[in-house]
Amino acid sequence: MVLPRKPWTKLQRWRVADITWGNGIPHVCHAYQILKRGGLKDEHIIVFMYDDIAKNDLNPRPGVIINSPDSSDVFVDVTKDYTGENVTATNFYVVLLGNKTVVKGGSGKVVASKPNDKIFVFYSDHGGPRVLGIIDENQNVKSLFINISIVQITLGMPVMPLVYADDFIRVLKTKHASRTYDEMVIYVESCESGSIFKGLLPTDLNIYVTTASNANKNSWGTYCPDMNHPPPPEFDTCLGDLYSISWMKAGSAPRKLSMNPFQSLDVKGVVNQRDADLYSIWKMYNRSTEKPQQKEELLKQIKEITAHRAHLDSSVEVIIGYLFSKEHGSVRGEGLALVDDWGCLKSMVQIFETNCGSLTQYGMKYTQSFTNLCNNGITTEGMDKASKAATMIVLERQLGL
């Protein structure tokens, strides 16, 4: 998804095409390295990332992060401004707005931009219809990158609460009203990322946006094991995402600013981003032939993940059937906002998780179903009753009652 078209010719003058990325935290680190090679100083870069990859026990190269099969270490010398619990939606918003008095933790660095400055935002994480972020009790890795011509920022994606489209758009409007930038570019890597802007982003903010997918499609992981362009043999995970790999490959090419940064690359091996975690665990399981205890633990984890996914699928199915006696329309016209009541959507997500368990990144796709409930007049009381009933019905099914 790309919108609006008009500002792009202006933005080429400040070398947006020279910026690249990596996958999740690797994406952010890679972007940081390219900015530094381009001559940007750390005072012009802000990095948010959860920072749990480099020293993770599962990392086959401790202390090293790569983001493509032939990548060098993109983690080296990265200046991290906000990590761990300081990677929040609230901090993201106030940093972008330049509000130094409200930001909590971290370096305290904010986007102190001026009227003639250019801002670039790169956001990479899991997502769903109208939301960015990850709903996961394990707080899996997230990342986001922002850059401005004078004060550049790289961010790891916020933890709870989620980044909802209405809140993000409100921040962008506030930033524009403050007259503290000239032009802004936003790249978003997540499933259903087009839904963050569809029907919501005004055309007069001088903001150019591209997204990895439209409002109802998934994004794709690539550089995956046993596929074309696999990672080094010791890795059991996908190293990149197709959208970001595309624009970062283009951005890394010197003296080629006229090339299409979203051209189709020769990367045929892809994995649905919602299945990338499970795909990785299966690869680790198959590899653990000489480690029976590890193999047993991995199989247990696979069963738990697939069981919880089945639980989410069944719960949503029961809730929809409980609340609707017949199918309700869910498709909105092109360019129209996909949510009527944002407070209702946020409440629906909270109620579901309270009664039915964590959505996780897999279940974020069901924010579309919760949106449909809100748009069709279902109350939070009705959702609470239906989700509690779904919990009992699904449990009875599991017990064979």
Short mmCIF file of C-alpha atoms in Angstrom, two decimals:
data_model
loop_
_atom_site.label_atom_id
_atom_site.label_comp_id
_atom_site.label_asym_id
_atom_site.label_seq_id
_atom_site.Cartn_x
_atom_site.Cartn_y
_atom_site.Cartn_z
CA MET A 1 0.00 0.00 0.00
CA VAL A 2 1.36 3.43 -0.95
CA LEU A 3 -0.13 6.84 -0.11
CA PRO A 4 -0.10 9.67 -0.92
CA ARG A 5 1.86 9.84 -4.17
CA LYS A 6 2.49 13.57 -4.50
CA PRO A 7 5.31 14.25 -1.97
CA TRP A 8 7.64 11.50 -3.27
CA THR A 9 9.47 13.64 -5.86
CA LYS A 10 10.42 16.11 -3.14
CA LEU A 11 11.57 13.42 -0.78
CA GLN A 12 14.04 11.97 -3.26
CA ARG A 13 16.20 15.06 -2.76
CA TRP A 14 17.00 14.12 0.79
CA ARG A 15 18.13 10.59 -0.04
CA VAL A 16 15.39 8.50 1.51
CA ALA A 17 16.40 5.71 -0.87
CA ASP A 18 19.75 5.43 0.90
CA ILE A 19 18.18 4.04 4.07
CA THR A 20 17.88 0.28 4.66
CA TRP A 21 16.66 -2.19 7.24
CA GLY A 22 16.78 -5.65 8.83
CA ASN A 23 14.18 -8.08 10.30
CA GLY A 24 12.67 -6.87 13.60
CA ILE A 25 15.58 -5.76 15.74
CA PRO A 26 18.04 -6.73 12.97
CA HIS A 27 16.12 -4.40 10.65
CA VAL A 28 16.55 -1.51 13.03
CA CYS A 29 20.23 -2.26 13.58
CA HIS A 30 20.84 -2.48 9.85
CA ALA A 31 19.07 0.83 9.29
CA TYR A 32 21.24 2.39 11.97
CA GLN A 33 24.41 1.17 10.26
CA ILE A 34 23.35 2.62 6.92
CA LEU A 35 22.52 5.97 8.49
CA LYS A 36 25.91 6.06 10.14
CA ARG A 37 27.65 5.17 6.90
CA GLY A 38 25.70 8.01 5.32
CA GLY A 39 27.33 10.45 7.69
CA LEU A 40 24.57 10.92 10.26
CA LYS A 41 25.61 11.50 13.85
CA ASP A 42 24.20 9.70 16.89
CA GLU A 43 22.57 12.90 18.12
CA HIS A 44 20.44 12.72 15.00
CA ILE A 45 19.44 9.08 15.54
CA ILE A 46 17.10 7.62 18.16
CA VAL A 47 16.86 3.85 18.58
CA PHE A 48 14.07 1.91 20.27
CA MET A 49 14.42 -1.87 20.44
CA TYR A 50 13.58 -4.51 23.01
CA ASP A 51 17.16 -5.79 22.72
CA ASP A 52 16.73 -9.48 23.50
CA ILE A 53 18.33 -11.06 20.42
CA ALA A 54 22.08 -10.53 20.53
CA LYS A 55 22.64 -12.31 23.85
CA ASN A 56 19.70 -14.70 23.55
CA ASP A 57 20.56 -18.35 24.29
CA LEU A 58 19.05 -19.33 20.94
CA ASN A 59 21.33 -17.01 18.97
CA PRO A 60 23.93 -19.27 17.28
CA ARG A 61 26.31 -16.29 17.08
CA PRO A 62 26.25 -14.77 20.59
CA GLY A 63 26.51 -11.00 20.54
CA VAL A 64 26.05 -10.86 16.77
CA ILE A 65 22.94 -9.99 14.75
CA ILE A 66 22.59 -10.54 11.01
CA ASN A 67 19.72 -9.75 8.70
CA SER A 68 20.57 -11.54 5.46
CA PRO A 69 22.54 -14.68 4.52
CA ASP A 70 25.68 -12.68 3.71
CA SER A 71 25.19 -9.95 6.31
CA SER A 72 27.93 -8.70 8.56
CA ASP A 73 27.16 -7.95 12.21
CA VAL A 74 24.59 -5.15 12.18
CA PHE A 75 24.45 -4.97 15.99
CA VAL A 76 27.99 -3.69 16.45
CA ASP A 77 28.23 -0.19 17.97
CA VAL A 78 24.47 0.46 17.75
CA THR A 79 23.50 3.25 20.13
CA LYS A 80 20.30 2.15 21.87
CA ASP A 81 18.15 4.91 23.37
CA TYR A 82 15.13 2.95 24.56
CA THR A 83 15.22 -0.76 25.40
CA GLY A 84 13.23 -3.34 27.36
CA GLU A 85 10.36 -1.87 29.38
CA ASN A 86 11.07 1.60 28.02
CA VAL A 87 9.97 0.51 24.55
CA THR A 88 6.36 1.63 24.84
CA ALA A 89 3.73 3.20 22.64
CA THR A 90 3.61 6.23 24.94
CA ASN A 91 7.35 6.80 24.69
CA PHE A 92 7.17 6.40 20.93
CA TYR A 93 4.49 9.07 20.71
CA VAL A 94 6.14 11.63 22.99
CA VAL A 95 9.57 11.09 21.42
CA LEU A 96 8.11 11.72 17.96
CA LEU A 97 6.33 14.81 19.28
CA GLY A 98 9.55 16.07 20.86
CA ASN A 99 8.09 16.16 24.38
CA LYS A 100 11.15 15.66 26.57
CA THR A 101 9.28 16.31 29.83
CA VAL A 102 6.92 13.34 29.40
CA VAL A 103 9.26 10.62 28.10
CA LYS A 104 10.07 7.93 30.67
CA GLY A 105 13.36 6.05 30.98
CA GLY A 106 15.96 5.53 28.32
CA SER A 107 18.25 8.27 27.09
CA GLY A 108 15.51 10.88 27.16
CA LYS A 109 16.34 11.82 23.57
CA VAL A 110 13.42 13.16 21.53
CA VAL A 111 12.82 14.45 18.00
CA ALA A 112 13.76 18.10 18.48
CA SER A 113 12.88 18.90 14.89
CA LYS A 114 12.40 22.32 13.31
CA PRO A 115 9.98 23.55 10.60
CA ASN A 116 12.35 22.73 7.73
CA ASP A 117 13.37 19.25 8.91
CA LYS A 118 12.56 15.94 7.20
CA ILE A 119 11.39 12.95 9.22
CA PHE A 120 11.62 9.28 8.27
CA VAL A 121 9.81 6.60 10.29
CA PHE A 122 10.46 2.90 9.78
CA TYR A 123 8.23 0.63 11.83
CA SER A 124 8.76 -3.13 11.84
CA ASP A 125 6.74 -5.55 13.94
CA HIS A 126 3.78 -7.85 14.03
CA GLY A 127 0.43 -6.25 13.36
CA GLY A 128 -3.22 -6.75 12.61
CA PRO A 129 -6.16 -4.76 11.31
CA ARG A 130 -5.86 -1.27 12.86
CA VAL A 131 -3.10 -2.26 15.29
CA LEU A 132 0.68 -2.47 15.46
CA GLY A 133 2.63 -4.25 18.13
CA ILE A 134 2.60 -7.68 19.61
CA ILE A 135 0.12 -9.18 22.03
CA ASP A 136 2.32 -11.83 23.55
CA GLU A 137 2.90 -12.86 27.14
CA ASN A 138 6.53 -13.47 26.21
CA GLN A 139 6.94 -9.93 24.84
CA ASN A 140 8.57 -11.12 21.64
CA VAL A 141 10.96 -8.91 19.75
CA LYS A 142 9.60 -5.77 18.14
CA SER A 143 11.14 -2.91 16.33
CA LEU A 144 10.57 0.45 14.76
CA PHE A 145 12.80 2.96 13.09
CA ILE A 146 12.45 6.70 12.80
CA ASN A 147 14.78 9.16 11.16
CA ILE A 148 14.73 12.90 10.79
CA SER A 149 17.18 14.92 8.78
CA ILE A 150 18.53 16.67 11.86
CA VAL A 151 17.42 14.36 14.65
CA GLN A 152 17.27 10.80 13.41
CA ILE A 153 15.54 8.08 15.34
CA THR A 154 15.58 4.32 15.29
CA LEU A 155 13.09 2.52 17.44
CA GLY A 156 12.28 -0.97 18.52
CA MET A 157 8.57 -1.51 18.36
CA PRO A 158 6.47 -0.58 21.42
CA VAL A 159 5.31 -3.10 24.01
CA MET A 160 1.88 -2.99 25.60
CA PRO A 161 -0.38 -1.18 25.09
CA LEU A 162 -0.60 -1.64 21.35
CA VAL A 163 -0.18 1.13 18.82
CA TYR A 164 -3.70 1.67 17.53
CA ALA A 165 -4.21 3.45 14.23
CA ASP A 166 -6.35 6.24 15.68
CA ASP A 167 -3.75 7.10 18.30
CA PHE A 168 -0.90 7.06 15.78
CA ILE A 169 -2.81 9.28 13.32
CA ARG A 170 -3.68 11.66 16.15
CA VAL A 171 0.03 11.97 16.99
CA LEU A 172 0.84 12.67 13.34
CA LYS A 173 -1.80 15.39 13.22
CA THR A 174 -0.42 16.92 16.41
CA LYS A 175 3.11 16.84 15.01
CA HIS A 176 1.93 18.59 11.86
CA ALA A 177 0.02 21.20 13.85
CA SER A 178 3.17 21.99 15.83
CA ARG A 179 4.91 23.03 12.58
CA THR A 180 8.03 21.07 13.51
CA TYR A 181 8.71 19.30 10.22
CA ASP A 182 8.60 19.97 6.52
CA GLU A 183 8.11 16.47 5.10
CA MET A 184 7.74 13.00 6.60
CA VAL A 185 8.10 9.49 5.20
CA ILE A 186 6.73 6.43 6.99
CA TYR A 187 7.48 2.79 6.11
CA VAL A 188 5.54 0.14 8.01
CA GLU A 189 6.38 -3.58 8.02
CA SER A 190 3.58 -5.70 9.51
CA CYS A 191 0.61 -7.79 8.52
CA GLU A 192 -2.44 -5.71 7.51
CA SER A 193 -0.27 -2.60 7.83
CA GLY A 194 -2.28 -0.71 5.22
CA SER A 195 -5.18 -0.60 7.67
CA ILE A 196 -3.24 1.80 9.90
CA PHE A 197 -3.66 4.57 7.35
CA LYS A 198 -6.61 3.59 5.15
CA GLY A 199 -9.29 6.26 5.39
CA LEU A 200 -7.51 7.86 8.35
CA LEU A 201 -4.43 9.74 7.14
CA PRO A 202 -5.30 13.25 5.93
CA THR A 203 -3.80 14.25 2.60
CA ASP A 204 -2.62 17.68 3.82
CA LEU A 205 0.02 16.55 6.36
CA ASN A 206 2.77 16.25 3.73
CA ILE A 207 3.39 12.64 4.76
CA TYR A 208 4.31 9.86 2.33
CA VAL A 209 3.49 6.32 3.45
CA THR A 210 4.23 2.84 2.16
CA THR A 211 3.24 -0.39 3.88
CA ALA A 212 4.19 -4.05 3.55
CA SER A 213 0.60 -5.05 2.84
CA ASN A 214 -2.82 -3.61 2.30
CA ALA A 215 -5.55 -3.52 4.94
CA ASN A 216 -6.32 -7.24 4.83
CA LYS A 217 -3.18 -9.11 3.71
CA ASN A 218 -0.27 -10.63 5.60
CA SER A 219 3.38 -9.72 5.22
CA TRP A 220 6.00 -12.35 4.46
CA GLY A 221 9.21 -13.54 6.08
CA THR A 222 12.11 -14.50 3.85
CA TYR A 223 15.70 -15.77 3.99
CA CYS A 224 14.17 -18.81 5.70
CA PRO A 225 15.70 -22.27 6.27
CA ASP A 226 15.27 -24.82 3.45
CA MET A 227 14.13 -22.16 0.99
CA ASN A 228 15.76 -20.10 -1.73
CA HIS A 229 18.38 -17.83 -0.22
CA PRO A 230 18.46 -19.63 3.14
CA PRO A 231 20.25 -18.25 6.21
CA PRO A 232 23.62 -19.67 7.30
CA PRO A 233 23.20 -23.35 8.28
CA GLU A 234 23.35 -22.73 12.03
CA PHE A 235 20.25 -20.50 11.90
CA ASP A 236 16.73 -21.93 12.23
CA THR A 237 14.88 -18.67 11.66
CA CYS A 238 13.91 -16.34 8.84
CA LEU A 239 16.30 -13.40 8.73
CA GLY A 240 14.15 -10.83 6.95
CA ASP A 241 10.76 -9.74 5.67
CA LEU A 242 10.13 -9.43 1.95
CA TYR A 243 8.91 -5.81 1.93
CA SER A 244 11.77 -4.48 4.00
CA ILE A 245 14.39 -6.61 2.27
CA SER A 246 13.18 -5.09 -1.01
CA TRP A 247 13.51 -1.47 -0.02
CA MET A 248 16.69 -1.97 1.96
CA LYS A 249 18.37 -3.78 -0.93
CA ALA A 250 17.42 -0.86 -3.15
CA GLY A 251 18.54 1.62 -0.52
CA SER A 252 21.93 -0.06 -0.22
CA ALA A 253 22.63 0.24 -3.95
CA PRO A 254 24.88 3.28 -4.52
CA ARG A 255 23.93 5.92 -7.08
CA LYS A 256 20.60 4.30 -7.91
CA LEU A 257 18.09 6.70 -6.42
CA SER A 258 15.85 6.38 -9.48
CA MET A 259 15.35 2.64 -9.04
CA ASN A 260 12.04 1.36 -7.71
CA PRO A 261 12.71 0.52 -4.04
CA PHE A 262 9.82 -1.96 -4.05
CA GLN A 263 10.80 -3.92 -7.12
CA SER A 264 10.28 -7.67 -7.04
CA LEU A 265 13.43 -9.42 -5.87
CA ASP A 266 14.45 -12.97 -6.64
CA VAL A 267 13.29 -14.15 -3.22
CA LYS A 268 10.81 -16.95 -3.83
CA GLY A 269 11.08 -18.65 -0.46
CA VAL A 270 8.71 -16.89 1.90
CA VAL A 271 6.78 -17.77 5.04
CA ASN A 272 3.55 -16.20 6.23
CA GLN A 273 4.73 -13.83 8.95
CA ARG A 274 2.09 -15.18 11.35
CA ASP A 275 3.64 -18.64 11.01
CA ALA A 276 7.31 -17.60 11.11
CA ASP A 277 7.74 -18.37 14.82
CA LEU A 278 6.23 -21.83 14.52
CA TYR A 279 8.23 -22.49 11.34
CA SER A 280 11.42 -21.64 13.20
CA ILE A 281 10.61 -23.91 16.14
CA TRP A 282 9.87 -26.81 13.80
CA LYS A 283 13.26 -26.29 12.17
CA MET A 284 14.96 -26.36 15.57
CA TYR A 285 13.01 -29.49 16.48
CA ASN A 286 14.08 -31.30 13.30
CA ARG A 287 17.68 -30.28 13.86
CA SER A 288 17.80 -31.54 17.50
CA THR A 289 18.46 -35.17 16.62
CA GLU A 290 21.26 -35.55 19.19
CA LYS A 291 19.60 -33.57 21.96
CA PRO A 292 16.58 -35.61 23.13
CA GLN A 293 15.74 -33.34 26.07
CA GLN A 294 15.80 -30.23 23.90
CA LYS A 295 13.76 -32.04 21.26
CA GLU A 296 11.16 -32.94 23.88
CA GLU A 297 10.96 -29.35 25.10
CA LEU A 298 10.60 -28.03 21.56
CA LEU A 299 7.82 -30.50 20.78
CA LYS A 300 6.06 -29.43 23.96
CA GLN A 301 6.34 -25.81 22.86
CA ILE A 302 5.01 -26.64 19.39
CA LYS A 303 2.02 -28.42 20.88
CA GLU A 304 1.32 -25.52 23.22
CA ILE A 305 1.47 -22.98 20.39
CA THR A 306 -0.74 -25.00 18.05
CA ALA A 307 -3.20 -25.74 20.87
CA HIS A 308 -3.46 -22.05 21.76
CA ARG A 309 -3.96 -21.14 18.11
CA ALA A 310 -6.75 -23.69 17.86
CA HIS A 311 -8.21 -22.25 21.06
CA LEU A 312 -8.16 -18.73 19.59
CA ASP A 313 -9.74 -19.90 16.33
CA SER A 314 -12.50 -21.77 18.15
CA SER A 315 -13.14 -18.96 20.62
CA VAL A 316 -13.60 -16.34 17.91
CA GLU A 317 -15.79 -18.72 15.91
CA VAL A 318 -18.03 -19.33 18.93
CA ILE A 319 -18.23 -15.63 19.79
CA ILE A 320 -19.26 -14.66 16.25
CA GLY A 321 -21.86 -17.43 16.17
CA TYR A 322 -23.13 -16.46 19.62
CA LEU A 323 -23.57 -12.79 18.73
CA PHE A 324 -24.70 -13.02 15.10
CA SER A 325 -27.61 -15.08 13.90
CA LYS A 326 -26.57 -14.32 10.33
CA GLU A 327 -23.43 -13.08 8.62
CA HIS A 328 -22.85 -9.34 8.76
CA GLY A 329 -21.02 -7.39 6.08
CA SER A 330 -17.42 -6.52 6.82
CA VAL A 331 -16.04 -4.95 3.65
CA ARG A 332 -15.67 -1.18 3.53
CA GLY A 333 -15.25 0.85 0.39
CA GLU A 334 -11.77 1.84 -0.76
CA GLY A 335 -10.45 4.79 1.19
CA LEU A 336 -12.98 4.52 4.02
CA ALA A 337 -11.98 4.12 7.65
CA LEU A 338 -12.37 0.55 8.87
CA VAL A 339 -13.42 1.40 12.43
CA ASP A 340 -16.42 3.40 13.62
CA ASP A 341 -15.72 3.32 17.37
CA TRP A 342 -12.08 3.00 18.46
CA GLY A 343 -12.95 2.84 22.13
CA CYS A 344 -15.17 -0.13 21.37
CA LEU A 345 -12.39 -1.93 19.45
CA LYS A 346 -9.88 -1.47 22.26
CA SER A 347 -12.44 -2.74 24.78
CA MET A 348 -13.24 -5.76 22.63
CA VAL A 349 -9.56 -6.76 22.52
CA GLN A 350 -9.23 -6.32 26.28
CA ILE A 351 -12.40 -8.31 27.03
CA PHE A 352 -11.36 -11.13 24.73
CA GLU A 353 -7.92 -11.42 26.30
CA THR A 354 -9.37 -11.30 29.79
CA ASN A 355 -11.78 -14.15 29.13
CA CYS A 356 -10.10 -16.18 26.38
CA GLY A 357 -6.37 -15.62 26.81
CA SER A 358 -3.66 -13.72 24.97
CA LEU A 359 -4.24 -13.10 21.26
CA THR A 360 -0.50 -13.43 20.54
CA GLN A 361 0.81 -12.25 17.17
CA TYR A 362 -1.16 -15.06 15.47
CA GLY A 363 -4.48 -13.88 16.87
CA MET A 364 -3.97 -10.22 15.99
CA LYS A 365 -5.68 -11.02 12.71
CA TYR A 366 -8.92 -11.24 14.67
CA THR A 367 -8.99 -7.52 15.38
CA GLN A 368 -10.90 -7.46 12.07
CA SER A 369 -13.59 -9.66 13.64
CA PHE A 370 -13.72 -7.42 16.72
CA THR A 371 -14.03 -4.39 14.45
CA ASN A 372 -16.99 -6.02 12.72
CA LEU A 373 -18.66 -6.54 16.10
CA CYS A 374 -18.26 -2.87 16.94
CA ASN A 375 -19.39 -1.66 13.51
CA ASN A 376 -22.52 -3.82 13.84
CA GLY A 377 -23.53 -2.40 17.20
CA ILE A 378 -22.41 -5.19 19.53
CA THR A 379 -21.88 -3.78 23.03
CA THR A 380 -19.00 -4.51 25.36
CA GLU A 381 -21.51 -6.19 27.68
CA GLY A 382 -22.54 -8.48 24.86
CA MET A 383 -18.91 -9.25 24.05
CA ASP A 384 -18.15 -10.04 27.69
CA LYS A 385 -21.06 -12.44 27.88
CA ALA A 386 -20.21 -14.09 24.56
CA SER A 387 -16.50 -14.50 25.34
CA LYS A 388 -17.25 -16.06 28.73
CA ALA A 389 -19.67 -18.44 27.06
CA ALA A 390 -17.05 -19.22 24.40
CA THR A 391 -14.53 -20.14 27.08
CA MET A 392 -16.90 -22.75 28.51
CA ILE A 393 -18.00 -24.08 25.12
CA VAL A 394 -14.44 -24.48 23.86
CA LEU A 395 -13.41 -26.18 27.11
CA GLU A 396 -16.30 -28.62 26.84
CA ARG A 397 -15.25 -29.41 23.26
CA GLN A 398 -11.69 -30.07 24.39
CA LEU A 399 -12.93 -32.41 27.13
CA GLY A 400 -15.27 -34.16 24.71
CA LEU A 401 -18.37 -33.21 26.68
#
